[in-house]
Amino acid sequence: HLSSLGGRSGMFVVNELLIAKGRSLDKITQAQTLKSYALLSLDLGKLAASQYLIEMVLAQALSEQPQEELYDLLNQHLQQLEELPRLDSWSVLRHLTQAIFHFLTLSGMTPEVQVCCLTGRALIPDFNESKSQVGFSVPAGGTLSLAAWQQNPEVVLSRRLNAIELAILQQLSLPQLEVFTTDQYNPSWLRVEQILRSYTQYHFERPIRSAALIDSYFDLLISTNHDATV
């Protein structure tokens, strides 16, 4: 921390800075705090999710180039994360998953989730068939029909999705999540986040280091819940 900045250099603090150009290093001469998301640091799930999103922003940020949409989207999602009930871990996961999708969309790397990448035919979740599945290919850019994939074995199949996971992916572009937000769908949300994480890391060509904290946090949460019900 820079002592002259005090609390303005803390985590999740949004500042407006006056920067003086130097020969080798620039110098911050003035800072005004615009917004602080202090409550994010008080909840481990929110902290991990916020760091995850900031890593995505850093992967998209251009040096010395204004990116107002990226800035606004980050503030929007940090605000929404902060407003979630404290210790409501699964709501944090659902919000994180949708936020990942929104940042991918802003970057121009939206995964295809409505149609098969190979045939262009619509993919509709089949809730009447328990074994109904589609595929997801990170290199190919999204969802695909397993029948089409079998005819194109050179395409990498990254993951198989059941009907619920496909339906979750297909609603992530909505402004607000409307369905699949009850406890029975929590494992599906974990798998969808992991799919989008793999997609993000592949196309941004860098790891999301905060994802390890997300994994540890939810592994512990699931283990604790399991022990409590045994």
mmCIF file of C-alpha atoms in Angstrom:
data_model
loop_
_atom_site.group_PDB
_atom_site.id
_atom_site.type_symbol
_atom_site.label_atom_id
_atom_site.label_comp_id
_atom_site.label_asym_id
_atom_site.label_seq_id
_atom_site.Cartn_x
_atom_site.Cartn_y
_atom_site.Cartn_z
ATOM 1 C CA HIS A 1 0.000 0.000 0.000
ATOM 2 C CA LEU A 2 1.041 3.593 -0.582
ATOM 3 C CA SER A 3 0.789 5.434 2.729
ATOM 4 C CA SER A 4 -0.375 8.616 1.024
ATOM 5 C CA LEU A 5 -3.387 6.764 -0.380
ATOM 6 C CA GLY A 6 -4.399 5.197 2.918
ATOM 7 C CA GLY A 7 -7.611 3.168 2.696
ATOM 8 C CA ARG A 8 -8.070 4.159 -0.933
ATOM 9 C CA SER A 9 -5.578 1.457 -1.938
ATOM 10 C CA GLY A 10 -7.535 -1.353 -0.268
ATOM 11 C CA MET A 11 -9.295 -4.238 -1.979
ATOM 12 C CA PHE A 12 -12.430 -3.529 -4.013
ATOM 13 C CA VAL A 13 -12.056 0.242 -3.808
ATOM 14 C CA VAL A 14 -12.831 2.215 -6.964
ATOM 15 C CA ASN A 15 -10.803 5.409 -7.286
ATOM 16 C CA GLU A 16 -10.519 8.262 -9.709
ATOM 17 C CA LEU A 17 -6.803 8.974 -10.028
ATOM 18 C CA LEU A 18 -4.778 11.936 -11.218
ATOM 19 C CA ILE A 19 -1.538 10.524 -12.624
ATOM 20 C CA ALA A 20 1.565 12.464 -13.540
ATOM 21 C CA LYS A 21 3.680 11.006 -16.323
ATOM 22 C CA GLY A 22 7.268 10.299 -15.391
ATOM 23 C CA ARG A 23 10.315 9.318 -17.392
ATOM 24 C CA SER A 24 10.287 5.742 -16.188
ATOM 25 C CA LEU A 25 7.430 5.577 -13.669
ATOM 26 C CA ASP A 26 4.103 7.366 -13.471
ATOM 27 C CA LYS A 27 3.122 8.927 -10.153
ATOM 28 C CA ILE A 28 -0.309 9.117 -8.528
ATOM 29 C CA THR A 29 -0.708 12.697 -7.363
ATOM 30 C CA GLN A 30 -4.368 12.635 -6.344
ATOM 31 C CA ALA A 31 -6.999 10.002 -5.589
ATOM 32 C CA GLN A 32 -10.709 10.290 -4.963
ATOM 33 C CA THR A 33 -12.711 7.258 -3.872
ATOM 34 C CA LEU A 34 -15.842 6.752 -5.957
ATOM 35 C CA LYS A 35 -17.070 3.475 -4.518
ATOM 36 C CA SER A 36 -15.996 0.857 -2.004
ATOM 37 C CA TYR A 37 -17.230 -2.731 -1.843
ATOM 38 C CA ALA A 38 -15.958 -3.352 1.672
ATOM 39 C CA LEU A 39 -18.497 -6.072 2.500
ATOM 40 C CA LEU A 40 -17.073 -8.411 -0.142
ATOM 41 C CA SER A 41 -14.034 -9.076 2.038
ATOM 42 C CA LEU A 42 -16.202 -10.233 4.950
ATOM 43 C CA ASP A 43 -17.568 -13.299 3.143
ATOM 44 C CA LEU A 44 -15.129 -15.876 1.754
ATOM 45 C CA GLY A 45 -17.434 -16.908 -1.075
ATOM 46 C CA LYS A 46 -17.997 -13.322 -2.200
ATOM 47 C CA LEU A 47 -14.285 -12.577 -1.849
ATOM 48 C CA ALA A 48 -13.313 -15.509 -4.066
ATOM 49 C CA ALA A 49 -15.989 -14.713 -6.655
ATOM 50 C CA SER A 50 -14.981 -11.048 -6.810
ATOM 51 C CA GLN A 51 -11.312 -11.889 -7.278
ATOM 52 C CA TYR A 52 -12.310 -14.333 -10.021
ATOM 53 C CA LEU A 53 -14.189 -11.597 -11.907
ATOM 54 C CA ILE A 54 -11.356 -9.115 -11.496
ATOM 55 C CA GLU A 55 -8.993 -11.643 -13.067
ATOM 56 C CA MET A 56 -11.352 -11.844 -16.039
ATOM 57 C CA VAL A 57 -11.335 -8.054 -16.306
ATOM 58 C CA LEU A 58 -7.537 -7.922 -16.208
ATOM 59 C CA ALA A 59 -7.439 -10.491 -19.002
ATOM 60 C CA GLN A 60 -9.573 -8.180 -21.168
ATOM 61 C CA ALA A 61 -8.169 -4.809 -20.135
ATOM 62 C CA LEU A 62 -6.135 -2.839 -22.664
ATOM 63 C CA SER A 63 -3.257 -0.671 -21.492
ATOM 64 C CA GLU A 64 -4.097 3.049 -21.423
ATOM 65 C CA GLN A 65 -7.353 2.466 -23.299
ATOM 66 C CA PRO A 66 -10.730 3.476 -21.831
ATOM 67 C CA GLN A 67 -13.145 0.537 -21.638
ATOM 68 C CA GLU A 68 -16.263 2.007 -20.112
ATOM 69 C CA GLU A 69 -18.461 -1.035 -20.743
ATOM 70 C CA LEU A 70 -15.973 -3.320 -19.003
ATOM 71 C CA TYR A 71 -15.719 -0.916 -16.061
ATOM 72 C CA ASP A 72 -19.500 -0.622 -15.757
ATOM 73 C CA LEU A 73 -20.034 -4.384 -15.990
ATOM 74 C CA LEU A 74 -17.492 -5.052 -13.244
ATOM 75 C CA ASN A 75 -19.091 -2.492 -10.943
ATOM 76 C CA GLN A 76 -22.529 -3.915 -11.675
ATOM 77 C CA HIS A 77 -21.533 -7.433 -10.701
ATOM 78 C CA LEU A 78 -19.506 -6.403 -7.651
ATOM 79 C CA GLN A 79 -22.518 -4.430 -6.443
ATOM 80 C CA GLN A 80 -24.836 -7.379 -6.970
ATOM 81 C CA LEU A 81 -22.452 -9.756 -5.211
ATOM 82 C CA GLU A 82 -22.186 -7.407 -2.248
ATOM 83 C CA GLU A 83 -25.980 -7.171 -1.984
ATOM 84 C CA LEU A 84 -26.480 -10.941 -1.812
ATOM 85 C CA PRO A 85 -27.359 -12.285 1.650
ATOM 86 C CA ARG A 86 -24.283 -13.044 3.731
ATOM 87 C CA LEU A 87 -23.169 -16.693 3.714
ATOM 88 C CA ASP A 88 -25.610 -17.550 0.912
ATOM 89 C CA SER A 89 -22.858 -19.428 -0.896
ATOM 90 C CA TRP A 90 -24.940 -21.003 -3.632
ATOM 91 C CA SER A 91 -26.412 -17.661 -4.656
ATOM 92 C CA VAL A 92 -22.842 -16.393 -4.948
ATOM 93 C CA LEU A 93 -21.976 -19.323 -7.221
ATOM 94 C CA ARG A 94 -25.011 -18.744 -9.424
ATOM 95 C CA HIS A 95 -24.207 -15.061 -9.724
ATOM 96 C CA LEU A 96 -20.556 -15.778 -10.478
ATOM 97 C CA THR A 97 -21.518 -18.223 -13.223
ATOM 98 C CA GLN A 98 -23.800 -15.716 -14.906
ATOM 99 C CA ALA A 99 -21.210 -12.958 -14.532
ATOM 100 C CA ILE A 100 -18.589 -15.124 -16.267
ATOM 101 C CA PHE A 101 -20.973 -15.516 -19.192
ATOM 102 C CA HIS A 102 -21.610 -11.753 -19.320
ATOM 103 C CA PHE A 103 -17.874 -10.970 -19.386
ATOM 104 C CA LEU A 104 -17.315 -13.534 -22.127
ATOM 105 C CA THR A 105 -20.096 -11.893 -24.122
ATOM 106 C CA LEU A 106 -18.564 -8.454 -23.684
ATOM 107 C CA SER A 107 -15.204 -9.786 -24.867
ATOM 108 C CA GLY A 108 -16.786 -11.163 -28.044
ATOM 109 C CA MET A 109 -16.130 -14.751 -26.982
ATOM 110 C CA THR A 110 -19.659 -15.854 -26.108
ATOM 111 C CA PRO A 111 -19.862 -19.646 -26.111
ATOM 112 C CA GLU A 112 -22.564 -21.101 -28.318
ATOM 113 C CA VAL A 113 -25.222 -22.633 -26.067
ATOM 114 C CA GLN A 114 -28.410 -22.503 -28.115
ATOM 115 C CA VAL A 115 -27.484 -24.585 -31.160
ATOM 116 C CA CYS A 116 -25.049 -27.311 -32.154
ATOM 117 C CA CYS A 117 -21.699 -25.847 -33.217
ATOM 118 C CA LEU A 118 -21.407 -28.483 -35.931
ATOM 119 C CA THR A 119 -24.874 -28.476 -37.496
ATOM 120 C CA GLY A 120 -26.449 -25.182 -36.427
ATOM 121 C CA ARG A 121 -29.535 -27.035 -35.227
ATOM 122 C CA ALA A 122 -31.263 -25.898 -32.043
ATOM 123 C CA LEU A 123 -30.546 -27.850 -28.874
ATOM 124 C CA ILE A 124 -33.547 -28.219 -26.577
ATOM 125 C CA PRO A 125 -33.203 -29.659 -23.051
ATOM 126 C CA ASP A 126 -35.142 -32.914 -22.776
ATOM 127 C CA PHE A 127 -36.322 -33.221 -19.179
ATOM 128 C CA ASN A 128 -38.427 -36.283 -19.965
ATOM 129 C CA GLU A 129 -35.396 -38.433 -20.729
ATOM 130 C CA SER A 130 -33.116 -38.909 -17.722
ATOM 131 C CA LYS A 131 -30.156 -39.924 -19.881
ATOM 132 C CA SER A 132 -30.527 -37.066 -22.363
ATOM 133 C CA GLN A 133 -27.153 -35.432 -23.010
ATOM 134 C CA VAL A 134 -25.428 -32.998 -25.326
ATOM 135 C CA GLY A 135 -21.745 -32.216 -25.609
ATOM 136 C CA PHE A 136 -19.636 -29.134 -25.005
ATOM 137 C CA SER A 137 -16.420 -28.493 -26.894
ATOM 138 C CA VAL A 138 -14.153 -25.742 -25.593
ATOM 139 C CA PRO A 139 -12.030 -25.535 -28.786
ATOM 140 C CA ALA A 140 -15.091 -25.682 -31.065
ATOM 141 C CA GLY A 141 -16.788 -22.884 -29.137
ATOM 142 C CA GLY A 142 -19.726 -24.403 -27.321
ATOM 143 C CA THR A 143 -22.485 -26.984 -27.361
ATOM 144 C CA LEU A 144 -22.889 -29.755 -29.858
ATOM 145 C CA SER A 145 -25.126 -32.702 -30.563
ATOM 146 C CA LEU A 146 -23.517 -35.984 -29.567
ATOM 147 C CA ALA A 147 -24.807 -37.536 -32.785
ATOM 148 C CA ALA A 148 -23.061 -34.832 -34.812
ATOM 149 C CA TRP A 149 -19.894 -35.226 -32.746
ATOM 150 C CA GLN A 150 -19.803 -38.973 -33.400
ATOM 151 C CA GLN A 151 -19.686 -38.159 -37.104
ATOM 152 C CA ASN A 152 -16.863 -35.656 -36.498
ATOM 153 C CA PRO A 153 -14.539 -37.450 -34.044
ATOM 154 C CA GLU A 154 -11.729 -34.978 -34.702
ATOM 155 C CA VAL A 155 -13.672 -32.388 -32.680
ATOM 156 C CA VAL A 156 -12.597 -32.344 -29.027
ATOM 157 C CA LEU A 157 -15.436 -33.223 -26.648
ATOM 158 C CA SER A 158 -14.656 -31.366 -23.423
ATOM 159 C CA ARG A 159 -17.708 -32.326 -21.377
ATOM 160 C CA ARG A 160 -21.106 -33.998 -21.586
ATOM 161 C CA LEU A 161 -24.068 -31.979 -20.313
ATOM 162 C CA ASN A 162 -27.383 -33.208 -18.972
ATOM 163 C CA ALA A 163 -30.667 -31.405 -19.611
ATOM 164 C CA ILE A 164 -30.440 -29.220 -16.495
ATOM 165 C CA GLU A 165 -26.885 -28.098 -17.253
ATOM 166 C CA LEU A 166 -27.844 -27.236 -20.831
ATOM 167 C CA ALA A 167 -30.881 -25.293 -19.609
ATOM 168 C CA ILE A 168 -28.731 -23.360 -17.128
ATOM 169 C CA LEU A 169 -26.281 -22.411 -19.876
ATOM 170 C CA GLN A 170 -29.122 -21.258 -22.094
ATOM 171 C CA GLN A 171 -30.520 -18.852 -19.487
ATOM 172 C CA LEU A 172 -27.227 -17.170 -18.558
ATOM 173 C CA SER A 173 -27.642 -14.417 -21.138
ATOM 174 C CA LEU A 174 -30.789 -13.195 -19.366
ATOM 175 C CA PRO A 175 -30.491 -10.051 -17.204
ATOM 176 C CA GLN A 176 -31.774 -11.953 -14.165
ATOM 177 C CA LEU A 177 -31.762 -15.647 -13.320
ATOM 178 C CA GLU A 178 -35.313 -16.915 -13.161
ATOM 179 C CA VAL A 179 -35.154 -20.702 -12.834
ATOM 180 C CA PHE A 180 -32.868 -23.458 -11.550
ATOM 181 C CA THR A 181 -31.964 -21.465 -8.437
ATOM 182 C CA THR A 182 -33.122 -23.891 -5.738
ATOM 183 C CA ASP A 183 -30.827 -26.169 -3.742
ATOM 184 C CA GLN A 184 -31.549 -29.265 -5.818
ATOM 185 C CA TYR A 185 -29.759 -27.680 -8.782
ATOM 186 C CA ASN A 186 -26.593 -26.654 -6.899
ATOM 187 C CA PRO A 187 -24.337 -29.475 -8.220
ATOM 188 C CA SER A 188 -25.356 -28.551 -11.761
ATOM 189 C CA TRP A 189 -24.304 -24.945 -11.180
ATOM 190 C CA LEU A 190 -20.882 -26.137 -10.029
ATOM 191 C CA ARG A 191 -20.421 -28.135 -13.214
ATOM 192 C CA VAL A 192 -21.560 -25.243 -15.413
ATOM 193 C CA GLU A 193 -19.095 -22.881 -13.712
ATOM 194 C CA GLN A 194 -16.307 -25.388 -14.342
ATOM 195 C CA ILE A 195 -17.265 -25.632 -18.014
ATOM 196 C CA LEU A 196 -17.214 -21.856 -18.423
ATOM 197 C CA ARG A 197 -13.945 -21.670 -16.495
ATOM 198 C CA SER A 198 -12.290 -24.098 -18.905
ATOM 199 C CA TYR A 199 -13.684 -22.119 -21.824
ATOM 200 C CA THR A 200 -12.434 -18.824 -20.368
ATOM 201 C CA GLN A 201 -8.941 -20.109 -19.631
ATOM 202 C CA TYR A 202 -8.638 -21.634 -23.090
ATOM 203 C CA HIS A 203 -9.745 -18.551 -25.014
ATOM 204 C CA PHE A 204 -8.029 -15.979 -22.771
ATOM 205 C CA GLU A 205 -4.902 -18.155 -22.744
ATOM 206 C CA ARG A 206 -4.322 -17.688 -19.032
ATOM 207 C CA PRO A 207 -5.399 -19.464 -15.836
ATOM 208 C CA ILE A 208 -7.971 -18.088 -13.425
ATOM 209 C CA ARG A 209 -5.973 -18.429 -10.222
ATOM 210 C CA SER A 210 -8.865 -17.496 -7.938
ATOM 211 C CA ALA A 211 -10.742 -20.540 -9.215
ATOM 212 C CA ALA A 212 -8.674 -22.708 -6.867
ATOM 213 C CA LEU A 213 -10.209 -20.835 -3.934
ATOM 214 C CA ILE A 214 -13.690 -21.362 -5.381
ATOM 215 C CA ASP A 215 -12.998 -25.105 -5.638
ATOM 216 C CA SER A 216 -11.668 -25.348 -2.084
ATOM 217 C CA TYR A 217 -14.534 -23.292 -0.696
ATOM 218 C CA PHE A 218 -17.292 -25.367 -2.273
ATOM 219 C CA ASP A 219 -15.527 -28.672 -1.606
ATOM 220 C CA LEU A 220 -15.503 -27.729 2.078
ATOM 221 C CA LEU A 221 -19.115 -26.569 1.936
ATOM 222 C CA ILE A 222 -20.301 -29.805 0.325
ATOM 223 C CA SER A 223 -18.258 -31.901 2.745
ATOM 224 C CA THR A 224 -19.656 -30.017 5.742
ATOM 225 C CA ASN A 225 -23.236 -30.371 4.510
ATOM 226 C CA HIS A 226 -22.700 -34.073 3.869
ATOM 227 C CA ASP A 227 -21.297 -34.654 7.357
ATOM 228 C CA ALA A 228 -24.222 -32.774 8.874
ATOM 229 C CA THR A 229 -26.757 -35.029 7.146
ATOM 230 C CA VAL A 230 -25.069 -38.358 7.912
#
